[in-house]
Amino acid sequence: MADQLSPDEKFHLITRNLQEVLGEEKVKQVLQERELRVYWGTATTGKPHVAYFVPMSKIADFLKAGCEVTILFADLHAYLDNMKAPWELLELRVKYYEQVIKAMLESIGVPLDKLKFVKGTDYQLSREYTLDVYRLSSMVTEHDAKKAGAEVVKQVEHPLLSGLLYPGLQALDEEYLKVDAQFGGVDQRKIFTLAEKYLPSLGYAKRAHLMNPMVPGLTGAKMSSSEEESKIDLLDSKEDVKKKLKKAFCEPGNIQNNGVLSFVKYVLFPLRGEFCMKRDPKWGGDKIYKAFEEVEKDFAEEVIHPGDLKASVEAALNQLLEPIRKKFESPELRKLTNSAYPSQSKSKGAAKGAKAGGGGGGGGEDDELAPSRLDIRVGKIISVEKHPDADSLYLEKIDVGEPEPRTVVSGLVAYISQEDLQDRTVLLLCNLKPQKMRGIESQAMLLCASVEGEPRRVEPLDPPEGSSPGEKVFVEGYEAGKPDERLNPKKKVWEKLQVCVTKN
């Protein structure tokens, strides 16, 4: 296929769905002369999860465009990043990553003979590479090294020197792997710009950088190996996939930070060119979408129900995971999995839980997720009208006892009339980060629940009888806590605390 493509067509394949490209002209220049050489590296830390299908689908694009692709298993990086991978497990984790990445590529039809697989320590311990690390460390300031790794290297109160070396090693990899471009997530942008700044100082060429967007996890923030609730493991059973998708953040009409919708965009469409929306015949039956924009539009306008979207993604995802599950049923790979990721002892597990809850300095898991952190208030809807740019959304002005009413955008058009909402007393979550919905900032979230016996229908939650606008509402047993001034979206506090409530 690549032989039949023009340089412009190859460039389109290489860059489609990317968030940013640094060095576009360099890429175009190389394509005029020969095939592009590109590498993607992954630190062999936690178990790869389904978000890894995003770079895998881009690697498929690179190969279709004729690129020479190298996959780096960055074992030394895994150790340098706050010892996420213990030294004694490095070799085992590299073997696990190699097996699981190859299984992923095979499941999406990528020919392995077109790829080159390299282990970091095969060349990063050489005399030449080590000398270049010293040369680079004599040029890069502590400030630049820390800034470059801020979104990739684990941030702790007292960082280790190893974390400061990490960005420089990643920059040097571009030279030692002899590539024209490095591919990674947009969270690595600062490492890429560090490479562009310092490699020429060593006498090496500046490379191009291809950046994928960060795909939201199931809780609405970045999907992470260390955040169990945010990810689906590649070896999860069908039952686990169903359970995790059922809990996934997928608010009706909300296309922002929607991990389920993002998976359709960045994995399923690039791989298949279409998406089958599975629906009960009474809701119109199955529908084949040929463009993601159509799916996004229908979800925003609530033509697509979150339950149908989740069920459709579940079916497509299980098709991708089944060959991987079967491969890892072999006794050898089961043993490798258990050896590379041994179960923690009770004492280690308890310590890890306390650290995760405190975020490096604070309470444990219970404090981290205390419902008292939610600023829930009684509000009264004083006006309601259709959103000027979206017929499926309401624009409400709600009195919460402040000098000015709050503007709230909700997706209740399909469930309740304007007349029934007018003057209604409701519950609002008031300390979420304001979010624009179709160009208008929503300053709070209207709390709703499914109607019993009608899971496709929702209604606003009713506050306690006799409540007045502005009054705080507490979860029983958590009356003494103080709400956060603003919930940090990266900590996913609301997503972890929200529960499915059945309206009586």
PDB file of N, CA and C in Angstrom, residues 56-143:
ATOM      1  N   MET A  56      -0.937   2.005  19.554  1.00  0.00           N
ATOM      2  CA  MET A  56      -0.868   0.869  18.630  1.00  0.00           C
ATOM      3  C   MET A  56      -1.548   1.187  17.301  1.00  0.00           C
ATOM      4  N   SER A  57      -2.700   1.882  17.380  1.00  0.00           N
ATOM      5  CA  SER A  57      -3.412   2.226  16.138  1.00  0.00           C
ATOM      6  C   SER A  57      -2.626   3.236  15.322  1.00  0.00           C
ATOM      7  N   LYS A  58      -1.863   4.116  15.998  1.00  0.00           N
ATOM      8  CA  LYS A  58      -1.007   5.056  15.267  1.00  0.00           C
ATOM      9  C   LYS A  58       0.181   4.331  14.638  1.00  0.00           C
ATOM     10  N   ILE A  59       0.726   3.349  15.344  1.00  0.00           N
ATOM     11  CA  ILE A  59       1.814   2.551  14.773  1.00  0.00           C
ATOM     12  C   ILE A  59       1.323   1.842  13.510  1.00  0.00           C
ATOM     13  N   ALA A  60       0.062   1.395  13.541  1.00  0.00           N
ATOM     14  CA  ALA A  60      -0.524   0.799  12.327  1.00  0.00           C
ATOM     15  C   ALA A  60      -0.551   1.824  11.196  1.00  0.00           C
ATOM     16  N   ASP A  61      -0.888   3.081  11.514  1.00  0.00           N
ATOM     17  CA  ASP A  61      -0.866   4.152  10.505  1.00  0.00           C
ATOM     18  C   ASP A  61       0.544   4.361   9.955  1.00  0.00           C
ATOM     19  N   PHE A  62       1.531   4.384  10.868  1.00  0.00           N
ATOM     20  CA  PHE A  62       2.920   4.597  10.438  1.00  0.00           C
ATOM     21  C   PHE A  62       3.342   3.514   9.438  1.00  0.00           C
ATOM     22  N   LEU A  63       2.973   2.264   9.746  1.00  0.00           N
ATOM     23  CA  LEU A  63       3.364   1.166   8.866  1.00  0.00           C
ATOM     24  C   LEU A  63       2.652   1.248   7.518  1.00  0.00           C
ATOM     25  N   LYS A  64       1.377   1.648   7.537  1.00  0.00           N
ATOM     26  CA  LYS A  64       0.650   1.822   6.269  1.00  0.00           C
ATOM     27  C   LYS A  64       1.300   2.903   5.411  1.00  0.00           C
ATOM     28  N   ALA A  65       1.905   3.893   6.096  1.00  0.00           N
ATOM     29  CA  ALA A  65       2.575   4.982   5.382  1.00  0.00           C
ATOM     30  C   ALA A  65       4.004   4.612   4.982  1.00  0.00           C
ATOM     31  N   GLY A  66       4.424   3.384   5.275  1.00  0.00           N
ATOM     32  CA  GLY A  66       5.748   2.927   4.873  1.00  0.00           C
ATOM     33  C   GLY A  66       6.860   3.254   5.849  1.00  0.00           C
ATOM     34  N   CYS A  67       6.538   3.764   7.031  1.00  0.00           N
ATOM     35  CA  CYS A  67       7.577   4.144   8.003  1.00  0.00           C
ATOM     36  C   CYS A  67       8.343   2.918   8.509  1.00  0.00           C
ATOM     37  N   GLU A  68       9.608   3.158   8.862  1.00  0.00           N
ATOM     38  CA  GLU A  68      10.401   2.155   9.569  1.00  0.00           C
ATOM     39  C   GLU A  68      10.218   2.438  11.062  1.00  0.00           C
ATOM     40  N   VAL A  69       9.571   1.510  11.763  1.00  0.00           N
ATOM     41  CA  VAL A  69       9.155   1.762  13.141  1.00  0.00           C
ATOM     42  C   VAL A  69       9.957   0.916  14.129  1.00  0.00           C
ATOM     43  N   THR A  70      10.469   1.589  15.157  1.00  0.00           N
ATOM     44  CA  THR A  70      11.156   0.914  16.265  1.00  0.00           C
ATOM     45  C   THR A  70      10.333   1.088  17.530  1.00  0.00           C
ATOM     46  N   ILE A  71      10.134  -0.016  18.250  1.00  0.00           N
ATOM     47  CA  ILE A  71       9.476   0.041  19.563  1.00  0.00           C
ATOM     48  C   ILE A  71      10.539  -0.203  20.619  1.00  0.00           C
ATOM     49  N   LEU A  72      10.690   0.775  21.529  1.00  0.00           N
ATOM     50  CA  LEU A  72      11.697   0.702  22.588  1.00  0.00           C
ATOM     51  C   LEU A  72      11.039   0.289  23.900  1.00  0.00           C
ATOM     52  N   PHE A  73      11.516  -0.796  24.479  1.00  0.00           N
ATOM     53  CA  PHE A  73      11.100  -1.182  25.826  1.00  0.00           C
ATOM     54  C   PHE A  73      12.090  -0.530  26.792  1.00  0.00           C
ATOM     55  N   ALA A  74      11.678   0.601  27.373  1.00  0.00           N
ATOM     56  CA  ALA A  74      12.584   1.455  28.138  1.00  0.00           C
ATOM     57  C   ALA A  74      12.691   0.970  29.580  1.00  0.00           C
ATOM     58  N   ASP A  75      13.465  -0.102  29.772  1.00  0.00           N
ATOM     59  CA  ASP A  75      13.575  -0.707  31.107  1.00  0.00           C
ATOM     60  C   ASP A  75      14.359   0.178  32.077  1.00  0.00           C
ATOM     61  N   LEU A  76      15.424   0.808  31.591  1.00  0.00           N
ATOM     62  CA  LEU A  76      16.202   1.680  32.471  1.00  0.00           C
ATOM     63  C   LEU A  76      15.377   2.894  32.903  1.00  0.00           C
ATOM     64  N   HIS A  77      14.565   3.436  31.983  1.00  0.00           N
ATOM     65  CA  HIS A  77      13.676   4.548  32.333  1.00  0.00           C
ATOM     66  C   HIS A  77      12.694   4.132  33.436  1.00  0.00           C
ATOM     67  N   ALA A  78      12.199   2.890  33.336  1.00  0.00           N
ATOM     68  CA  ALA A  78      11.241   2.399  34.327  1.00  0.00           C
ATOM     69  C   ALA A  78      11.853   2.417  35.722  1.00  0.00           C
ATOM     70  N   TYR A  79      13.141   2.105  35.817  1.00  0.00           N
ATOM     71  CA  TYR A  79      13.819   2.111  37.112  1.00  0.00           C
ATOM     72  C   TYR A  79      14.115   3.538  37.572  1.00  0.00           C
ATOM     73  N   LEU A  80      14.532   4.394  36.638  1.00  0.00           N
ATOM     74  CA  LEU A  80      14.882   5.769  36.997  1.00  0.00           C
ATOM     75  C   LEU A  80      13.670   6.568  37.475  1.00  0.00           C
ATOM     76  N   ASP A  81      12.469   6.220  37.003  1.00  0.00           N
ATOM     77  CA  ASP A  81      11.263   6.960  37.373  1.00  0.00           C
ATOM     78  C   ASP A  81      10.800   6.549  38.762  1.00  0.00           C
ATOM     79  N   ASN A  82      11.538   7.027  39.765  1.00  0.00           N
ATOM     80  CA  ASN A  82      11.173   6.775  41.168  1.00  0.00           C
ATOM     81  C   ASN A  82      11.054   5.281  41.471  1.00  0.00           C
ATOM     82  N   MET A  83      11.868   4.499  40.761  1.00  0.00           N
ATOM     83  CA  MET A  83      11.923   3.039  40.941  1.00  0.00           C
ATOM     84  C   MET A  83      10.546   2.388  40.794  1.00  0.00           C
ATOM     85  N   LYS A  84       9.794   2.829  39.765  1.00  0.00           N
ATOM     86  CA  LYS A  84       8.479   2.222  39.522  1.00  0.00           C
ATOM     87  C   LYS A  84       8.604   0.732  39.214  1.00  0.00           C
ATOM     88  N   ALA A  85       9.755   0.341  38.630  1.00  0.00           N
ATOM     89  CA  ALA A  85      10.032  -1.067  38.384  1.00  0.00           C
ATOM     90  C   ALA A  85      11.283  -1.450  39.173  1.00  0.00           C
ATOM     91  N   PRO A  86      11.163  -2.312  40.202  1.00  0.00           N
ATOM     92  CA  PRO A  86      12.339  -2.718  40.979  1.00  0.00           C
ATOM     93  C   PRO A  86      13.388  -3.359  40.070  1.00  0.00           C
ATOM     94  N   TRP A  87      14.653  -3.158  40.401  1.00  0.00           N
ATOM     95  CA  TRP A  87      15.753  -3.641  39.564  1.00  0.00           C
ATOM     96  C   TRP A  87      15.639  -5.137  39.289  1.00  0.00           C
ATOM     97  N   GLU A  88      15.247  -5.904  40.312  1.00  0.00           N
ATOM     98  CA  GLU A  88      15.190  -7.366  40.162  1.00  0.00           C
ATOM     99  C   GLU A  88      14.048  -7.815  39.243  1.00  0.00           C
ATOM    100  N   LEU A  89      13.101  -6.920  38.952  1.00  0.00           N
ATOM    101  CA  LEU A  89      11.980  -7.290  38.077  1.00  0.00           C
ATOM    102  C   LEU A  89      12.103  -6.716  36.665  1.00  0.00           C
ATOM    103  N   LEU A  90      13.148  -5.934  36.401  1.00  0.00           N
ATOM    104  CA  LEU A  90      13.265  -5.262  35.101  1.00  0.00           C
ATOM    105  C   LEU A  90      13.203  -6.242  33.932  1.00  0.00           C
ATOM    106  N   GLU A  91      14.006  -7.288  33.993  1.00  0.00           N
ATOM    107  CA  GLU A  91      14.074  -8.238  32.882  1.00  0.00           C
ATOM    108  C   GLU A  91      12.735  -8.925  32.650  1.00  0.00           C
ATOM    109  N   LEU A  92      12.062  -9.304  33.739  1.00  0.00           N
ATOM    110  CA  LEU A  92      10.768  -9.975  33.632  1.00  0.00           C
ATOM    111  C   LEU A  92       9.711  -9.041  33.031  1.00  0.00           C
ATOM    112  N   ARG A  93       9.749  -7.784  33.438  1.00  0.00           N
ATOM    113  CA  ARG A  93       8.740  -6.851  32.916  1.00  0.00           C
ATOM    114  C   ARG A  93       8.965  -6.537  31.445  1.00  0.00           C
ATOM    115  N   VAL A  94      10.229  -6.497  31.031  1.00  0.00           N
ATOM    116  CA  VAL A  94      10.504  -6.318  29.602  1.00  0.00           C
ATOM    117  C   VAL A  94       9.910  -7.483  28.814  1.00  0.00           C
ATOM    118  N   LYS A  95      10.092  -8.691  29.308  1.00  0.00           N
ATOM    119  CA  LYS A  95       9.551  -9.875  28.617  1.00  0.00           C
ATOM    120  C   LYS A  95       8.028  -9.813  28.578  1.00  0.00           C
ATOM    121  N   TYR A  96       7.421  -9.378  29.702  1.00  0.00           N
ATOM    122  CA  TYR A  96       5.957  -9.268  29.729  1.00  0.00           C
ATOM    123  C   TYR A  96       5.482  -8.224  28.721  1.00  0.00           C
ATOM    124  N   TYR A  97       6.099  -7.052  28.739  1.00  0.00           N
ATOM    125  CA  TYR A  97       5.716  -5.989  27.797  1.00  0.00           C
ATOM    126  C   TYR A  97       5.868  -6.452  26.359  1.00  0.00           C
ATOM    127  N   GLU A  98       6.965  -7.135  26.064  1.00  0.00           N
ATOM    128  CA  GLU A  98       7.174  -7.588  24.687  1.00  0.00           C
ATOM    129  C   GLU A  98       6.065  -8.532  24.250  1.00  0.00           C
ATOM    130  N   GLN A  99       5.706  -9.471  25.118  1.00  0.00           N
ATOM    131  CA  GLN A  99       4.647 -10.427  24.776  1.00  0.00           C
ATOM    132  C   GLN A  99       3.289  -9.747  24.615  1.00  0.00           C
ATOM    133  N   VAL A 100       2.957  -8.842  25.545  1.00  0.00           N
ATOM    134  CA  VAL A 100       1.625  -8.241  25.521  1.00  0.00           C
ATOM    135  C   VAL A 100       1.499  -7.203  24.405  1.00  0.00           C
ATOM    136  N   ILE A 101       2.572  -6.440  24.133  1.00  0.00           N
ATOM    137  CA  ILE A 101       2.535  -5.466  23.038  1.00  0.00           C
ATOM    138  C   ILE A 101       2.415  -6.181  21.697  1.00  0.00           C
ATOM    139  N   LYS A 102       3.172  -7.254  21.542  1.00  0.00           N
ATOM    140  CA  LYS A 102       3.072  -8.035  20.296  1.00  0.00           C
ATOM    141  C   LYS A 102       1.670  -8.629  20.135  1.00  0.00           C
ATOM    142  N   ALA A 103       1.088  -9.093  21.246  1.00  0.00           N
ATOM    143  CA  ALA A 103      -0.272  -9.651  21.181  1.00  0.00           C
ATOM    144  C   ALA A 103      -1.278  -8.572  20.784  1.00  0.00           C
ATOM    145  N   MET A 104      -1.103  -7.351  21.297  1.00  0.00           N
ATOM    146  CA  MET A 104      -1.981  -6.233  20.930  1.00  0.00           C
ATOM    147  C   MET A 104      -1.869  -5.930  19.434  1.00  0.00           C
ATOM    148  N   LEU A 105      -0.643  -5.856  18.955  1.00  0.00           N
ATOM    149  CA  LEU A 105      -0.424  -5.544  17.538  1.00  0.00           C
ATOM    150  C   LEU A 105      -1.023  -6.622  16.643  1.00  0.00           C
ATOM    151  N   GLU A 106      -0.878  -7.880  17.062  1.00  0.00           N
ATOM    152  CA  GLU A 106      -1.460  -8.979  16.276  1.00  0.00           C
ATOM    153  C   GLU A 106      -2.978  -8.903  16.276  1.00  0.00           C
ATOM    154  N   SER A 107      -3.563  -8.477  17.414  1.00  0.00           N
ATOM    155  CA  SER A 107      -5.027  -8.419  17.513  1.00  0.00           C
ATOM    156  C   SER A 107      -5.624  -7.361  16.597  1.00  0.00           C
ATOM    157  N   ILE A 108      -4.812  -6.338  16.220  1.00  0.00           N
ATOM    158  CA  ILE A 108      -5.320  -5.303  15.305  1.00  0.00           C
ATOM    159  C   ILE A 108      -4.747  -5.466  13.896  1.00  0.00           C
ATOM    160  N   GLY A 109      -4.090  -6.627  13.669  1.00  0.00           N
ATOM    161  CA  GLY A 109      -3.648  -6.947  12.313  1.00  0.00           C
ATOM    162  C   GLY A 109      -2.372  -6.283  11.862  1.00  0.00           C
ATOM    163  N   VAL A 110      -1.496  -5.894  12.796  1.00  0.00           N
ATOM    164  CA  VAL A 110      -0.228  -5.267  12.422  1.00  0.00           C
ATOM    165  C   VAL A 110       0.835  -6.354  12.233  1.00  0.00           C
ATOM    166  N   PRO A 111       1.490  -6.418  11.068  1.00  0.00           N
ATOM    167  CA  PRO A 111       2.529  -7.437  10.843  1.00  0.00           C
ATOM    168  C   PRO A 111       3.786  -7.147  11.651  1.00  0.00           C
ATOM    169  N   LEU A 112       4.189  -8.081  12.496  1.00  0.00           N
ATOM    170  CA  LEU A 112       5.331  -7.861  13.386  1.00  0.00           C
ATOM    171  C   LEU A 112       6.658  -7.816  12.642  1.00  0.00           C
ATOM    172  N   ASP A 113       6.717  -8.426  11.442  1.00  0.00           N
ATOM    173  CA  ASP A 113       7.982  -8.441  10.719  1.00  0.00           C
ATOM    174  C   ASP A 113       8.365  -7.054  10.196  1.00  0.00           C
ATOM    175  N   LYS A 114       7.448  -6.110  10.254  1.00  0.00           N
ATOM    176  CA  LYS A 114       7.734  -4.742   9.807  1.00  0.00           C
ATOM    177  C   LYS A 114       8.273  -3.869  10.939  1.00  0.00           C
ATOM    178  N   LEU A 115       8.328  -4.428  12.142  1.00  0.00           N
ATOM    179  CA  LEU A 115       8.718  -3.650  13.318  1.00  0.00           C
ATOM    180  C   LEU A 115      10.066  -4.109  13.862  1.00  0.00           C
ATOM    181  N   LYS A 116      10.761  -3.192  14.514  1.00  0.00           N
ATOM    182  CA  LYS A 116      12.012  -3.507  15.197  1.00  0.00           C
ATOM    183  C   LYS A 116      11.802  -3.285  16.687  1.00  0.00           C
ATOM    184  N   PHE A 117      12.129  -4.292  17.496  1.00  0.00           N
ATOM    185  CA  PHE A 117      11.962  -4.195  18.943  1.00  0.00           C
ATOM    186  C   PHE A 117      13.340  -4.088  19.606  1.00  0.00           C
ATOM    187  N   VAL A 118      13.497  -3.108  20.491  1.00  0.00           N
ATOM    188  CA  VAL A 118      14.780  -2.840  21.134  1.00  0.00           C
ATOM    189  C   VAL A 118      14.565  -2.695  22.640  1.00  0.00           C
ATOM    190  N   LYS A 119      15.503  -3.235  23.432  1.00  0.00           N
ATOM    191  CA  LYS A 119      15.485  -3.057  24.882  1.00  0.00           C
ATOM    192  C   LYS A 119      16.481  -1.965  25.250  1.00  0.00           C
ATOM    193  N   GLY A 120      16.068  -1.023  26.105  1.00  0.00           N
ATOM    194  CA  GLY A 120      16.902   0.118  26.436  1.00  0.00           C
ATOM    195  C   GLY A 120      18.291  -0.242  26.918  1.00  0.00           C
ATOM    196  N   THR A 121      18.393  -1.194  27.858  1.00  0.00           N
ATOM    197  CA  THR A 121      19.699  -1.523  28.427  1.00  0.00           C
ATOM    198  C   THR A 121      20.609  -2.248  27.449  1.00  0.00           C
ATOM    199  N   ASP A 122      20.116  -2.607  26.268  1.00  0.00           N
ATOM    200  CA  ASP A 122      20.988  -3.203  25.253  1.00  0.00           C
ATOM    201  C   ASP A 122      22.003  -2.197  24.723  1.00  0.00           C
ATOM    202  N   TYR A 123      21.685  -0.890  24.829  1.00  0.00           N
ATOM    203  CA  TYR A 123      22.636   0.120  24.348  1.00  0.00           C
ATOM    204  C   TYR A 123      22.858   1.262  25.357  1.00  0.00           C
ATOM    205  N   GLN A 124      21.965   1.423  26.325  1.00  0.00           N
ATOM    206  CA  GLN A 124      22.070   2.557  27.244  1.00  0.00           C
ATOM    207  C   GLN A 124      23.155   2.390  28.298  1.00  0.00           C
ATOM    208  N   LEU A 125      23.761   1.203  28.385  1.00  0.00           N
ATOM    209  CA  LEU A 125      24.850   0.976  29.327  1.00  0.00           C
ATOM    210  C   LEU A 125      26.210   0.963  28.622  1.00  0.00           C
ATOM    211  N   SER A 126      26.193   1.275  27.334  1.00  0.00           N
ATOM    212  CA  SER A 126      27.446   1.286  26.575  1.00  0.00           C
ATOM    213  C   SER A 126      28.309   2.475  26.980  1.00  0.00           C
ATOM    214  N   ARG A 127      29.613   2.400  26.674  1.00  0.00           N
ATOM    215  CA  ARG A 127      30.553   3.465  27.018  1.00  0.00           C
ATOM    216  C   ARG A 127      30.155   4.775  26.339  1.00  0.00           C
ATOM    217  N   GLU A 128      29.811   4.715  25.045  1.00  0.00           N
ATOM    218  CA  GLU A 128      29.481   5.921  24.280  1.00  0.00           C
ATOM    219  C   GLU A 128      28.231   6.605  24.832  1.00  0.00           C
ATOM    220  N   TYR A 129      27.203   5.820  25.111  1.00  0.00           N
ATOM    221  CA  TYR A 129      25.949   6.382  25.622  1.00  0.00           C
ATOM    222  C   TYR A 129      26.181   7.009  27.003  1.00  0.00           C
ATOM    223  N   THR A 130      26.930   6.295  27.859  1.00  0.00           N
ATOM    224  CA  THR A 130      27.195   6.793  29.209  1.00  0.00           C
ATOM    225  C   THR A 130      27.956   8.120  29.162  1.00  0.00           C
ATOM    226  N   LEU A 131      28.927   8.215  28.279  1.00  0.00           N
ATOM    227  CA  LEU A 131      29.674   9.469  28.140  1.00  0.00           C
ATOM    228  C   LEU A 131      28.756  10.601  27.682  1.00  0.00           C
ATOM    229  N   ASP A 132      27.813  10.274  26.784  1.00  0.00           N
ATOM    230  CA  ASP A 132      26.866  11.303  26.327  1.00  0.00           C
ATOM    231  C   ASP A 132      25.929  11.744  27.448  1.00  0.00           C
ATOM    232  N   VAL A 133      25.579  10.820  28.343  1.00  0.00           N
ATOM    233  CA  VAL A 133      24.764  11.195  29.507  1.00  0.00           C
ATOM    234  C   VAL A 133      25.519  12.223  30.348  1.00  0.00           C
ATOM    235  N   TYR A 134      26.829  11.980  30.566  1.00  0.00           N
ATOM    236  CA  TYR A 134      27.647  12.930  31.340  1.00  0.00           C
ATOM    237  C   TYR A 134      27.766  14.257  30.601  1.00  0.00           C
ATOM    238  N   ARG A 135      27.975  14.199  29.291  1.00  0.00           N
ATOM    239  CA  ARG A 135      28.093  15.433  28.504  1.00  0.00           C
ATOM    240  C   ARG A 135      26.799  16.251  28.603  1.00  0.00           C
ATOM    241  N   LEU A 136      25.684  15.555  28.491  1.00  0.00           N
ATOM    242  CA  LEU A 136      24.391  16.238  28.547  1.00  0.00           C
ATOM    243  C   LEU A 136      24.141  16.825  29.934  1.00  0.00           C
ATOM    244  N   SER A 137      24.540  16.075  30.973  1.00  0.00           N
ATOM    245  CA  SER A 137      24.295  16.553  32.342  1.00  0.00           C
ATOM    246  C   SER A 137      25.132  17.787  32.668  1.00  0.00           C
ATOM    247  N   SER A 138      26.200  18.031  31.890  1.00  0.00           N
ATOM    248  CA  SER A 138      27.004  19.229  32.104  1.00  0.00           C
ATOM    249  C   SER A 138      26.395  20.457  31.433  1.00  0.00           C
ATOM    250  N   MET A 139      25.326  20.237  30.634  1.00  0.00           N
ATOM    251  CA  MET A 139      24.667  21.336  29.916  1.00  0.00           C
ATOM    252  C   MET A 139      23.270  21.644  30.450  1.00  0.00           C
ATOM    253  N   VAL A 140      22.538  20.607  30.816  1.00  0.00           N
ATOM    254  CA  VAL A 140      21.135  20.771  31.228  1.00  0.00           C
ATOM    255  C   VAL A 140      21.075  21.240  32.678  1.00  0.00           C
ATOM    256  N   THR A 141      20.331  22.295  32.940  1.00  0.00           N
ATOM    257  CA  THR A 141      20.186  22.777  34.318  1.00  0.00           C
ATOM    258  C   THR A 141      19.201  21.908  35.085  1.00  0.00           C
ATOM    259  N   GLU A 142      19.302  21.941  36.396  1.00  0.00           N
ATOM    260  CA  GLU A 142      18.355  21.202  37.232  1.00  0.00           C
ATOM    261  C   GLU A 142      16.922  21.664  36.961  1.00  0.00           C
ATOM    262  N   HIS A 143      16.752  22.962  36.750  1.00  0.00           N
ATOM    263  CA  HIS A 143      15.437  23.531  36.469  1.00  0.00           C
ATOM    264  C   HIS A 143      14.860  22.946  35.184  1.00  0.00           C
TER     265      HIS A 143
END
